Short mmCIF file of C-alpha atoms and ligand atoms in Angstrom, two decimals:
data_model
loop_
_atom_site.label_atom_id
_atom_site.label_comp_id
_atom_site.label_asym_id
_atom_site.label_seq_id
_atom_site.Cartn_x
_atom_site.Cartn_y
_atom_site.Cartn_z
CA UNK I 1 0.00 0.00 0.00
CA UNK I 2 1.36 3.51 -0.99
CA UNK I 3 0.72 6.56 1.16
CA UNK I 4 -1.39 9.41 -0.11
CA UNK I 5 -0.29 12.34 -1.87
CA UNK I 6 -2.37 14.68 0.11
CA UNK I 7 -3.23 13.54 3.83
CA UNK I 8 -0.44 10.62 4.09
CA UNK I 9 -3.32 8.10 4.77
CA UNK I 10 -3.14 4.37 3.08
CA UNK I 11 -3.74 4.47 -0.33
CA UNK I 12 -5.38 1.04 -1.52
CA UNK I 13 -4.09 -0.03 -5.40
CA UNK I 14 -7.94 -0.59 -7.31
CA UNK I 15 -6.49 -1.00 -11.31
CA UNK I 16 -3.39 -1.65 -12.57
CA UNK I 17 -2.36 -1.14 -16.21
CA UNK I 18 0.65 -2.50 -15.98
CA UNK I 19 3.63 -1.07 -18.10
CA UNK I 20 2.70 1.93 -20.15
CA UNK I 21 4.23 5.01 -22.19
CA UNK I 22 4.40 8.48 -21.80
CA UNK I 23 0.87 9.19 -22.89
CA UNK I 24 1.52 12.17 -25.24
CA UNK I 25 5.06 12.05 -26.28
CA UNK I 26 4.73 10.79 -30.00
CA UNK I 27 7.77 8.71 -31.01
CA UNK I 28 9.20 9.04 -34.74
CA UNK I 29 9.97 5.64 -35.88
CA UNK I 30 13.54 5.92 -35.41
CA UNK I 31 12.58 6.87 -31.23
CA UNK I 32 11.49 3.39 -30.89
CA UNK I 33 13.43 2.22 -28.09
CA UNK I 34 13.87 5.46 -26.34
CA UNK I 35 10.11 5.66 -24.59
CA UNK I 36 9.74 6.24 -21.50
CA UNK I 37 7.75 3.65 -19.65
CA UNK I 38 6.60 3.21 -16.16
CA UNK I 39 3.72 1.16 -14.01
CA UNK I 40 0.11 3.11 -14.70
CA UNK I 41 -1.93 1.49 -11.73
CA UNK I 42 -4.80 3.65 -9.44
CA UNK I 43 -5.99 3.87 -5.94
CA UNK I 44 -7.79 5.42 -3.71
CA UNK I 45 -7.46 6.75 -0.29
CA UNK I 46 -9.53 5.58 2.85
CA UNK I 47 -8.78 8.78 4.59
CA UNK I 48 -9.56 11.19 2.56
CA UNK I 49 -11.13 9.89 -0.25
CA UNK I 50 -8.32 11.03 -3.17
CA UNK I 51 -7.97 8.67 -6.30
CA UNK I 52 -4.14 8.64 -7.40
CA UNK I 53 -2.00 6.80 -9.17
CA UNK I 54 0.72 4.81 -7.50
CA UNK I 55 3.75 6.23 -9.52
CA UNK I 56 4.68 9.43 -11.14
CA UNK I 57 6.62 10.26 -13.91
CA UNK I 58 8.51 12.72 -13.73
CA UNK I 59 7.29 16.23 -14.83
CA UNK I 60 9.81 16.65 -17.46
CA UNK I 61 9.27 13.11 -19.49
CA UNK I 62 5.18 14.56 -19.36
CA UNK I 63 5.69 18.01 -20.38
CA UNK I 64 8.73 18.75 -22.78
CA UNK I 65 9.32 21.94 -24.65
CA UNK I 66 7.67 19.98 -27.75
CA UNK I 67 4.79 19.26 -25.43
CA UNK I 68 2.51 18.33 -28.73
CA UNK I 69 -1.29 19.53 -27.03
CA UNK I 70 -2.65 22.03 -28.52
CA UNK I 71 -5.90 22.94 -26.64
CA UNK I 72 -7.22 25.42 -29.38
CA UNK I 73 -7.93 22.00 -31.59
CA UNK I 74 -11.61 21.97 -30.83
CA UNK I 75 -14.10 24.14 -31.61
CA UNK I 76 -15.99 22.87 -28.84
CA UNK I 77 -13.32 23.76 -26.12
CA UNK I 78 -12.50 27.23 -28.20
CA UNK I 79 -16.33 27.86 -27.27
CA UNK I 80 -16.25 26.29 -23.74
CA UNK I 81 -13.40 28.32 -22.75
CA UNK I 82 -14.76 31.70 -24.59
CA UNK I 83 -18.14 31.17 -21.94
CA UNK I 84 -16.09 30.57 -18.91
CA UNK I 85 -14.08 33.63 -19.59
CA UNK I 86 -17.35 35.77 -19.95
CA UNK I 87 -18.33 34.10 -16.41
CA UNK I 88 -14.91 35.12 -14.77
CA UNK I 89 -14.83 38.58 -16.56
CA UNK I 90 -18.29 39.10 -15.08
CA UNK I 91 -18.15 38.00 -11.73
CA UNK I 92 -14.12 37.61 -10.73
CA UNK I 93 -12.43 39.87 -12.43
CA UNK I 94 -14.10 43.14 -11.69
CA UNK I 95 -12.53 46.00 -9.73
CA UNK I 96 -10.02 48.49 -10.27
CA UNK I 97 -7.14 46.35 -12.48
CA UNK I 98 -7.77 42.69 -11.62
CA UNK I 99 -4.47 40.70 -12.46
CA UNK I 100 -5.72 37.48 -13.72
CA UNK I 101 -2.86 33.92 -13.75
CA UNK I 102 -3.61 30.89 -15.26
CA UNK I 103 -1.82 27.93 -14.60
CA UNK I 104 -1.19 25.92 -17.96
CA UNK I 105 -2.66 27.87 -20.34
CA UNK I 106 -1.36 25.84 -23.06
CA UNK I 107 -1.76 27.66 -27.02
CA UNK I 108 -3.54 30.32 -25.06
CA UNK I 109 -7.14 29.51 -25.56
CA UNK I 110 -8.48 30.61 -22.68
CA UNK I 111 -6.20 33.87 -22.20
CA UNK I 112 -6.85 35.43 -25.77
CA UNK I 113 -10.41 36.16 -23.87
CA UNK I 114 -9.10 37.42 -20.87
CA UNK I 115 -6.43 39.86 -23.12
CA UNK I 116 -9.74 40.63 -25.35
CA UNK I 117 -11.37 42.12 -22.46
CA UNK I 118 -8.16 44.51 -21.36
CA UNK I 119 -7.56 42.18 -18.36
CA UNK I 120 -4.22 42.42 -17.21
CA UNK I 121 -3.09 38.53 -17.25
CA UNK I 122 -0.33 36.13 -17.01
CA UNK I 123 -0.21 32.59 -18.60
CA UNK I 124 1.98 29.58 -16.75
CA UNK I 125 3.60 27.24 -19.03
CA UNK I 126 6.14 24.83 -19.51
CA UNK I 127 4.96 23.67 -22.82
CA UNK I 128 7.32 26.28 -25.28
CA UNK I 129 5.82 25.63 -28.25
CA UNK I 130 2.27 25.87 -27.46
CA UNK I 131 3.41 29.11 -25.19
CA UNK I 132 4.90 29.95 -28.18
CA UNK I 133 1.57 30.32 -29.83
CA UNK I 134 -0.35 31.79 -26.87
CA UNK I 135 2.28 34.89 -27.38
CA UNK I 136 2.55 35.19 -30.69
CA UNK I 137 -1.50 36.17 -30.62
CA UNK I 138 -0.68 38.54 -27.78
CA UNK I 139 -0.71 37.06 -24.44
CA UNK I 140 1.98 37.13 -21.73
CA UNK I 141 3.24 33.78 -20.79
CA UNK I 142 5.73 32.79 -18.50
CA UNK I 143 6.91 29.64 -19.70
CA UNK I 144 7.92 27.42 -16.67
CA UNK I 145 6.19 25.04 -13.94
CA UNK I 146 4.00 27.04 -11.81
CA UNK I 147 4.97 26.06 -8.12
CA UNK I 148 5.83 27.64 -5.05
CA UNK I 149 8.95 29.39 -5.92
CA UNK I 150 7.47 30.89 -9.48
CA UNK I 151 4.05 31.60 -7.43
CA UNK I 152 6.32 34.00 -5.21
CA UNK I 153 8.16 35.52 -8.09
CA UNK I 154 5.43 36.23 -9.88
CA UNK I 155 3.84 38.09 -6.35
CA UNK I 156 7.04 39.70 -6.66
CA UNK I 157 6.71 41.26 -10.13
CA UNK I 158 3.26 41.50 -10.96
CA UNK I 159 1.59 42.04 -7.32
CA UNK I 160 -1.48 39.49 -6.02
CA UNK I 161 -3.65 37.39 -8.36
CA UNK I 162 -7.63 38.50 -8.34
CA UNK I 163 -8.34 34.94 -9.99
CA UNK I 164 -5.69 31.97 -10.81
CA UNK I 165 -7.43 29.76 -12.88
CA UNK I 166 -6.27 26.02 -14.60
CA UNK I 167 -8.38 23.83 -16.90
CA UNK I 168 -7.02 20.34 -16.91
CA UNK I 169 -3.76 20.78 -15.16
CA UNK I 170 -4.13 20.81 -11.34
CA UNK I 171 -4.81 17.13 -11.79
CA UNK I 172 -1.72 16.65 -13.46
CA UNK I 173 0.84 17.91 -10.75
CA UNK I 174 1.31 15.15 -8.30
CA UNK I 175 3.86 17.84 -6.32
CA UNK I 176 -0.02 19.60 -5.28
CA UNK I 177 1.15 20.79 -1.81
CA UNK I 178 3.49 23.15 -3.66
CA UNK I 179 1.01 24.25 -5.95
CA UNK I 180 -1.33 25.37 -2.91
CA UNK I 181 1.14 26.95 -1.38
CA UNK I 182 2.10 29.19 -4.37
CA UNK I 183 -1.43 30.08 -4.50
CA UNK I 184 -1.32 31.22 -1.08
CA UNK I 185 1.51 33.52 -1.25
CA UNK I 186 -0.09 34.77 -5.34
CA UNK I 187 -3.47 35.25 -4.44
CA UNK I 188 -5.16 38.49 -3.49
CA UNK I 189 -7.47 38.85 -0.45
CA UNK I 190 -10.82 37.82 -1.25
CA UNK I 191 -9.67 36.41 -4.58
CA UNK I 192 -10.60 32.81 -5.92
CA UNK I 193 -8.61 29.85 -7.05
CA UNK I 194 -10.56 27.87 -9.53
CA UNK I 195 -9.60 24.64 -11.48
CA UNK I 196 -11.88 22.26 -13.67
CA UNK I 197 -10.66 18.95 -13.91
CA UNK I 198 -12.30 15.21 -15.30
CA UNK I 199 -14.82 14.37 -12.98
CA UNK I 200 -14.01 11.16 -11.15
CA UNK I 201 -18.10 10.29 -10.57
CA UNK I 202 -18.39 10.49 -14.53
CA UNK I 203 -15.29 8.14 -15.10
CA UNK I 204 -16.81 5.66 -12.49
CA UNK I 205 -19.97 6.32 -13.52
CA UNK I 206 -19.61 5.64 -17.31
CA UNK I 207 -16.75 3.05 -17.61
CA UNK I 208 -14.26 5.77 -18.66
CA UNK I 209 -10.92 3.88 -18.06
CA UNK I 210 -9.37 5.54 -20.53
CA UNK I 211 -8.95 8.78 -18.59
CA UNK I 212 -6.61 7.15 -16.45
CA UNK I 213 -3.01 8.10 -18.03
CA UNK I 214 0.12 9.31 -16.75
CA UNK I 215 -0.75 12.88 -16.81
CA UNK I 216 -4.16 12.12 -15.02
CA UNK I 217 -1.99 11.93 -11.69
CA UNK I 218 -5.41 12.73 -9.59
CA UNK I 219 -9.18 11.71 -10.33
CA UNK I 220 -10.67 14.80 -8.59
CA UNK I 221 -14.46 14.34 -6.81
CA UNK I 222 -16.04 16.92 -4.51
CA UNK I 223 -15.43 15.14 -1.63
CA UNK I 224 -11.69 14.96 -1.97
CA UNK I 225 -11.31 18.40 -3.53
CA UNK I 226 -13.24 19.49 -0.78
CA UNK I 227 -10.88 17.36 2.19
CA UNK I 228 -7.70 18.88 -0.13
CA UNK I 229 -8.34 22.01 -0.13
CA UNK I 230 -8.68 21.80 3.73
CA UNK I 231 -5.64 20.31 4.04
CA UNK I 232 -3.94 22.95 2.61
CA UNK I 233 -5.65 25.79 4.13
CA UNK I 234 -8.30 26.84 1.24
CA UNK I 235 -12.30 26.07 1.09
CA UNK I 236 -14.38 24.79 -1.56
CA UNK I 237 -16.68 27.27 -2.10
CA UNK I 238 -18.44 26.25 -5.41
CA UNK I 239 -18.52 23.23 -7.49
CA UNK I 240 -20.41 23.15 -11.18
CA UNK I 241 -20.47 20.35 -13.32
CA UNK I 242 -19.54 20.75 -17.42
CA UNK I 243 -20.27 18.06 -19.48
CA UNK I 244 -17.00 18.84 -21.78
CA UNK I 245 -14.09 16.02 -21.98
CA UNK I 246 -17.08 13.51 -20.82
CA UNK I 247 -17.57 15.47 -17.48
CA UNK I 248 -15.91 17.67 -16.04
CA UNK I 249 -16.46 19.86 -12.61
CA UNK I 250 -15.05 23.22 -11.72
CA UNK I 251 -14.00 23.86 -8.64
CA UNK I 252 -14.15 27.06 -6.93
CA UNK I 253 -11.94 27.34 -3.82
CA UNK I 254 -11.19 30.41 -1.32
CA UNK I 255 -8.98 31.11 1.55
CA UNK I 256 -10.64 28.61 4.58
CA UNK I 257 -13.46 31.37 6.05
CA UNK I 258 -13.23 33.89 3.39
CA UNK I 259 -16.46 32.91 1.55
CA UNK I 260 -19.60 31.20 2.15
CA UNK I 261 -19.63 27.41 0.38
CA UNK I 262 -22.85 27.22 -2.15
CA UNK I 263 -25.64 24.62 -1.63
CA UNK I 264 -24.09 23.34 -5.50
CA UNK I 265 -21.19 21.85 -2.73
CA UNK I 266 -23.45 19.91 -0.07
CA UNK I 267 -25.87 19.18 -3.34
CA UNK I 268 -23.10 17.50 -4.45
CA UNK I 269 -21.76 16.00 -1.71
CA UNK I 270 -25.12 14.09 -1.32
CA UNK I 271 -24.82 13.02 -4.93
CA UNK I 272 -21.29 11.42 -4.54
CA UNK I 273 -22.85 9.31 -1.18
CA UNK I 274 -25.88 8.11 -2.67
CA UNK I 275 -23.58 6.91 -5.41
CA UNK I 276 -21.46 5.28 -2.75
CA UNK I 277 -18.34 7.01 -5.37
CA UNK I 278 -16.31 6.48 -1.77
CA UNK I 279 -16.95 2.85 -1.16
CA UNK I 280 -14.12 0.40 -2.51
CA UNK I 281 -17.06 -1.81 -3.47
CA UNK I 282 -17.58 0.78 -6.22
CA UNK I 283 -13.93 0.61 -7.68
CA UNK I 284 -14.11 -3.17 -7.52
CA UNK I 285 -17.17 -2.91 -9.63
CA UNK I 286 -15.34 -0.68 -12.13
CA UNK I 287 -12.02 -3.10 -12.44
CA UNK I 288 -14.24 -6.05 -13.64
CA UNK I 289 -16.10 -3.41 -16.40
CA UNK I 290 -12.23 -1.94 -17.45
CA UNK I 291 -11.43 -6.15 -18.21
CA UNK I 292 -14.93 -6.48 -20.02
CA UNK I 293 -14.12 -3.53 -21.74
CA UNK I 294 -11.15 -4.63 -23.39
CA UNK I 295 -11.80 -7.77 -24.02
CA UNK I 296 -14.45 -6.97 -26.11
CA UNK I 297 -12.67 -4.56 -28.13
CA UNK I 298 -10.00 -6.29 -28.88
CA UNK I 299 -11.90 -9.58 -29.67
CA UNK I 300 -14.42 -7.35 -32.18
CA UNK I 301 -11.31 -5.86 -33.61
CA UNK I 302 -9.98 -9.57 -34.28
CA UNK I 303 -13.24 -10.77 -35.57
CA UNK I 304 -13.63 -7.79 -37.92
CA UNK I 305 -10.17 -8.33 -39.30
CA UNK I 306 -10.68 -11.75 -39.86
CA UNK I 307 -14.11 -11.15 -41.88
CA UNK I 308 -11.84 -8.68 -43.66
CA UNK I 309 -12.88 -5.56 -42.51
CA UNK I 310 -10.47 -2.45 -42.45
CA UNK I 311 -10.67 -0.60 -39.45
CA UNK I 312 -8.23 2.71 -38.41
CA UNK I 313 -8.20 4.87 -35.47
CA UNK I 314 -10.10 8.28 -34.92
CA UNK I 315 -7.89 10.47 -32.72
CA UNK I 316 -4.47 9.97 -31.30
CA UNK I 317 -5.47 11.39 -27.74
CA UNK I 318 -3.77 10.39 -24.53
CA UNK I 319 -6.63 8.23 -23.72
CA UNK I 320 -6.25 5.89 -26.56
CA UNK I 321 -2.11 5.49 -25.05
CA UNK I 322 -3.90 3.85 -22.38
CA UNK I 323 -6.65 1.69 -24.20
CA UNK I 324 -4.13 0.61 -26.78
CA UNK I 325 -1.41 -0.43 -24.55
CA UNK I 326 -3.59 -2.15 -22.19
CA UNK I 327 -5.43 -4.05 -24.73
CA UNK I 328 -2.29 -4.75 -26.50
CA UNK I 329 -3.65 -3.40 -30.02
CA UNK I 330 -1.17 -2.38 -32.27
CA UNK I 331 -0.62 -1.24 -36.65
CA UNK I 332 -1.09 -5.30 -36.75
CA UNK I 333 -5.24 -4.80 -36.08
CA UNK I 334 -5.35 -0.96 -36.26
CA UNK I 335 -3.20 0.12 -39.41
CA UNK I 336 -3.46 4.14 -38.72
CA UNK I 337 -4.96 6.62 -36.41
CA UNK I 338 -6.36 9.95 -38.07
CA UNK I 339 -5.64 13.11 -36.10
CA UNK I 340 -5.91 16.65 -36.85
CA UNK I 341 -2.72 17.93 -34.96
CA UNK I 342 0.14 18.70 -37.37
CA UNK I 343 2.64 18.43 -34.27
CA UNK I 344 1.35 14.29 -33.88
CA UNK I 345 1.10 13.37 -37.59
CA UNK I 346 3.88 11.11 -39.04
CA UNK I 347 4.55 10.03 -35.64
CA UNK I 348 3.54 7.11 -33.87
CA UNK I 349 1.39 6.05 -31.12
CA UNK I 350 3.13 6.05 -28.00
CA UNK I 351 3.81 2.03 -26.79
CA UNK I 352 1.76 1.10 -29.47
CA UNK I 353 3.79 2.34 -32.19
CA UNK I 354 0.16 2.95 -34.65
CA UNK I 355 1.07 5.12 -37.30
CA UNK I 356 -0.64 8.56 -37.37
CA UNK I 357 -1.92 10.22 -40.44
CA UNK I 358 -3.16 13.79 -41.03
CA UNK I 359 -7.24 13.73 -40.94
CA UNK I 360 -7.14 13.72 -44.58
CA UNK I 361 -6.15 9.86 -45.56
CA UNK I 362 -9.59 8.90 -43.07
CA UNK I 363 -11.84 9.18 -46.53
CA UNK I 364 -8.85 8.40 -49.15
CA UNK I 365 -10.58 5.84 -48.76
CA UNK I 366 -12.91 5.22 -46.09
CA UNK I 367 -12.32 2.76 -43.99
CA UNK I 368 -15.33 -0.07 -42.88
CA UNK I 369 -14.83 0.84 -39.37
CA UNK I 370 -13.18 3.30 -37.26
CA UNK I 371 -12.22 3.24 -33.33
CA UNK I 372 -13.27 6.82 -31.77
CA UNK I 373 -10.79 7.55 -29.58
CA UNK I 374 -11.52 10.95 -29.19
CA UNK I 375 -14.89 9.84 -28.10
CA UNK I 376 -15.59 13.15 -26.02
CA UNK I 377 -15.55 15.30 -29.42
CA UNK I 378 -17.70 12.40 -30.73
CA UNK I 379 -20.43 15.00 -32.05
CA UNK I 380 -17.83 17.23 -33.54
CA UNK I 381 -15.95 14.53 -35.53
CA UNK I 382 -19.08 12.76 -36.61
CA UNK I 383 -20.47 15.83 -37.86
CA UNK I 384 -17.55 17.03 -39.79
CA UNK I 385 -17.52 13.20 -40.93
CA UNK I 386 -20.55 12.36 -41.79
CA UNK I 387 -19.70 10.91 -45.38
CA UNK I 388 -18.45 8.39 -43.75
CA UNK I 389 -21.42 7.37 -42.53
CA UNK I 390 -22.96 7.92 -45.62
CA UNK I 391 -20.79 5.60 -47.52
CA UNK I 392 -21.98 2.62 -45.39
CA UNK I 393 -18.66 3.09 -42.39
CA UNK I 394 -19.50 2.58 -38.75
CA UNK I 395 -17.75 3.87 -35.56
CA UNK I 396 -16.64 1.79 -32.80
CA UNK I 397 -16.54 3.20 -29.51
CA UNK I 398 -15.63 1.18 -25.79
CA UNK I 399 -17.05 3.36 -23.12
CA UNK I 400 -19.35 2.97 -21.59
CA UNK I 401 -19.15 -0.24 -23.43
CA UNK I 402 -17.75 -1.51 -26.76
CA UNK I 403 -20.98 -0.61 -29.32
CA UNK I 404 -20.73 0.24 -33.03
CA UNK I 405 -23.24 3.37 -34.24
N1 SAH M 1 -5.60 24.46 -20.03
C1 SAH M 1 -5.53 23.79 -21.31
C2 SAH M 1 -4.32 22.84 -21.42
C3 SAH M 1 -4.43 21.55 -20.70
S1 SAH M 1 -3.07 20.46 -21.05
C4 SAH M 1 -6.80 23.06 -21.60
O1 SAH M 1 -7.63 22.87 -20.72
O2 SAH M 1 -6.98 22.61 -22.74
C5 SAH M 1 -2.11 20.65 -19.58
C6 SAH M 1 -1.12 21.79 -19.67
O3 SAH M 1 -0.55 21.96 -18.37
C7 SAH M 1 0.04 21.55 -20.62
O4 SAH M 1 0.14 22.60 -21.53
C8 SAH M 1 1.24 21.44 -19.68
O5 SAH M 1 2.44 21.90 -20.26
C9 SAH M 1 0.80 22.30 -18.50
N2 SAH M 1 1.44 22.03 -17.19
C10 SAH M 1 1.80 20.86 -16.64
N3 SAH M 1 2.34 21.05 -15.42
C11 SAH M 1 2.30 22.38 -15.17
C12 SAH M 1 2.69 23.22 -14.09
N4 SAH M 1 3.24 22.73 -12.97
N5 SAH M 1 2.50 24.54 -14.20
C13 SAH M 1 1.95 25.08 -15.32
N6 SAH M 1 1.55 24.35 -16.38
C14 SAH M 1 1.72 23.01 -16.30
P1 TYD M 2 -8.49 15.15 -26.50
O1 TYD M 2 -9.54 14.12 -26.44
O2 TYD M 2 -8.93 16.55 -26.38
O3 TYD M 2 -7.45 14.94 -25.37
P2 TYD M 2 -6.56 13.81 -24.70
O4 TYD M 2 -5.34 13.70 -25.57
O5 TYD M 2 -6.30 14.48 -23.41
O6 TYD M 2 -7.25 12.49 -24.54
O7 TYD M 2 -7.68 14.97 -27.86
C1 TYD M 2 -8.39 15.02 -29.06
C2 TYD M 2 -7.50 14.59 -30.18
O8 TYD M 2 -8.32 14.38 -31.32
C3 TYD M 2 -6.46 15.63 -30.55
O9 TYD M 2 -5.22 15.00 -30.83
C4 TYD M 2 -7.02 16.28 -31.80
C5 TYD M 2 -7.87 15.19 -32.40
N1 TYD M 2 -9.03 15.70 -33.15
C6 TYD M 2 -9.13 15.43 -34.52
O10 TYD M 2 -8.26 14.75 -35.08
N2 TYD M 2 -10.20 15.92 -35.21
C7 TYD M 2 -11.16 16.67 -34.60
O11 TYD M 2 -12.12 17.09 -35.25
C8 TYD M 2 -11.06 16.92 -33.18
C9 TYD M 2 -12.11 17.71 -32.47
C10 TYD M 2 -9.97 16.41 -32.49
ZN1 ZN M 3 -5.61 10.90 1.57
#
């Protein structure tokens, strides 16, 4: 048993994935050999409730200069991110000169709002090249790991932080103690930390094991949020659920007595109980549904390549790192994976070495079938894709359990 990350309490191992990659480091084919690989297994904690992973990569295999991510891929998260700016704009960042920090603000799609609006703002980063783009369009980025000592810096330069504000990072930094305390010593009086993250009840909830990747270091839920934040001297003050990247929740945390908590909080609270999301029952439950899961898939895939079916990949997302490693799918029953990123294309699939194409070869021609690994932009893709529907194809998806539409 491994000690938690947050309260030291026993952390109890529910799914291990045995060896995987790096989930979003891309190999060229002459890399092979050169991957980074380490043990991908979860748990959760009896004391306060916090699902983590067992080991951590380190922070530089996860997020090089080359970092590939580019957040600004989907119009659905261009739009997300343009609404939650208008929210913050209308009800955070008000006053005489609010200074507004975001902690990986990746290509800059949140921040091009916040500079729209005259905010004064600072982007954290250690991702260059996607910083790179953020500042090209305007935006001031620092590009480093935000932590304690670049928290205090940053106090140092700029002054206090009305809002710091992260979309899918705060889960990724295993070193969180740090990270609270560098919000501590960069936020302003009265001013709000917020941070949306995958929802762990919707990953339960819905079978989706293939959110669980290296960079996925936490599974956040309102309870544990709510006993982390304690720990570290903050509140959780507000909690609303998004249903973008298959369910999401943003947090909204305050100083400890600075604000009054919402009823969203102890609404939600009830919600995770009734759902018993803290009993290890539940996570047994969800190990036996990950093994179905795969099984399945890969056996379909086998079944359709024997009936002589071709079948590629839709999406070379982190997620799919995990499914195709775990499942042990390779080029031998998936020959490609389509993606739109230019930074991921001619590259391979990390561990599974699948070639990826540009988004162009998925209708030159169409394949019979096609895996959806970026099933949370399912409505985008299949929209912009819909010839291939047309022409008689059919996607494949595994969560909440392996169906073809
Ligand atoms: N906020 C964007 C990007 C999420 S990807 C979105 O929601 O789409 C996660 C980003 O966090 C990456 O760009 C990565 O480089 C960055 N990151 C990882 N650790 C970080 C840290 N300690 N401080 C700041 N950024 C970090
Ligand atoms: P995403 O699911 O957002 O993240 P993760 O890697 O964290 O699992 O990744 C979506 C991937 O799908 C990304 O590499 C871009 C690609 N994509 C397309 O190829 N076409 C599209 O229309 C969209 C929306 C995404
Ligand atoms: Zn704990």
């Amino acid at each position: 048993m491994s000690k938690c990350r947050i309260c030291g309490g026993p952390v109890r191992e529910f799914f291990d994935f045995g060896r995987q990659p790096v989930s979003d480091v891309f190999p060229a084919p002459s890399d092979i050999g050169t991957e980074h690989f380490y043990r991908l297994a979860v748990g959760f904690c009896s004391t306060c409730t916090m699902v983590q992973q067992s080991e951590e990569v380190s922070r530089d295999h996860m997020f090089p200069a080359d970092y590939p991510y580019r957040s600004s891929g989907s119009a659905l998260m261009r739009q997300h991110f343009e609404q939650v700016a208008r929210h913050m704009l209308a009800t955070e960042l008000t006053g005489p000169d609010p200074f507004y920090v975001e902690i990986g603000c990746n290509d800059g799609i949140m921040l091009s709002s916040v500079r729209a609006a005259g905010i004064r703002h600072l982007g954290v980063d250690p991702a260059e090249d996607a910083a790179k783009v953020a500042s090209a369009a305007g935006s001031r980025v620092h590009v480093g790991f935000f932590e304690e000592s670049t928290a205090r810096e940053i106090r140092k330069s700029e002054g206090p932080a009305r809002l710091i504000f992260s979309a899918n990072t705060i889960s990724h930094i295993a070193y969180i103690d740090s990270v609270f305390a560098g919000v501590g010593a960069l936020l302003a009086p009265g001013g709000v930390f917020v941070f949306e993250d995958r929802y762990l009840g919707d990953i339960v909830n819905h079978t989706y094991f293939d959110q669980i990747y290296d960079e996925h270091f936490y599974l956040f839920s309102v309870r544990s949020v709510q006993a982390m934040a304690e720990v570290f001297g903050f509140e959780l003050v507000d909690v609303e659920h998004v249903p973008v990247h298959g369910g999401t929740m943003r947090y909204t945390t305050a100083r400890a007595g600075e604000r009054t908590p919402t009823e969203a909080v102890a609404q939600w609270l009830a919600k995770e109980h009734e759902s018993r999301l803290s009993e290890p029952a539940t996570y047994d439950s969800f190990a036996t549904r990950v093994t179905t899961n795969c099984k399945e898939l890969k056996s379909m895939l086998a079944a359709l390549q024997a009936e002589g079916k071709r079948v590629v990949g839709y999406g070379a997302t982190c997620k799919s790192a995990t499914v195709t490693n775990y499942c042990r799918i390779g080029p031998g029953l998936i020959p490609f994976v389509c993606d739109s990123t230019q930074e991921k294309q001619h590259r391979l699939t990390p561990g599974s070495h699948i070639p990826i194409r540009p988004s162009e070869a998925f209708s030159d021609p169409y394949p019979d079938y096609a895996v959806l690994f970026a099933w949370n932009h399912a409505e985008e893709i299949m929209a912009k894709e819909k010839e291939f529907k047309a022409s008689g194809g059919r996607w494949i998806l595994y969560v909440p359990d392996v169906h073809v539409v």
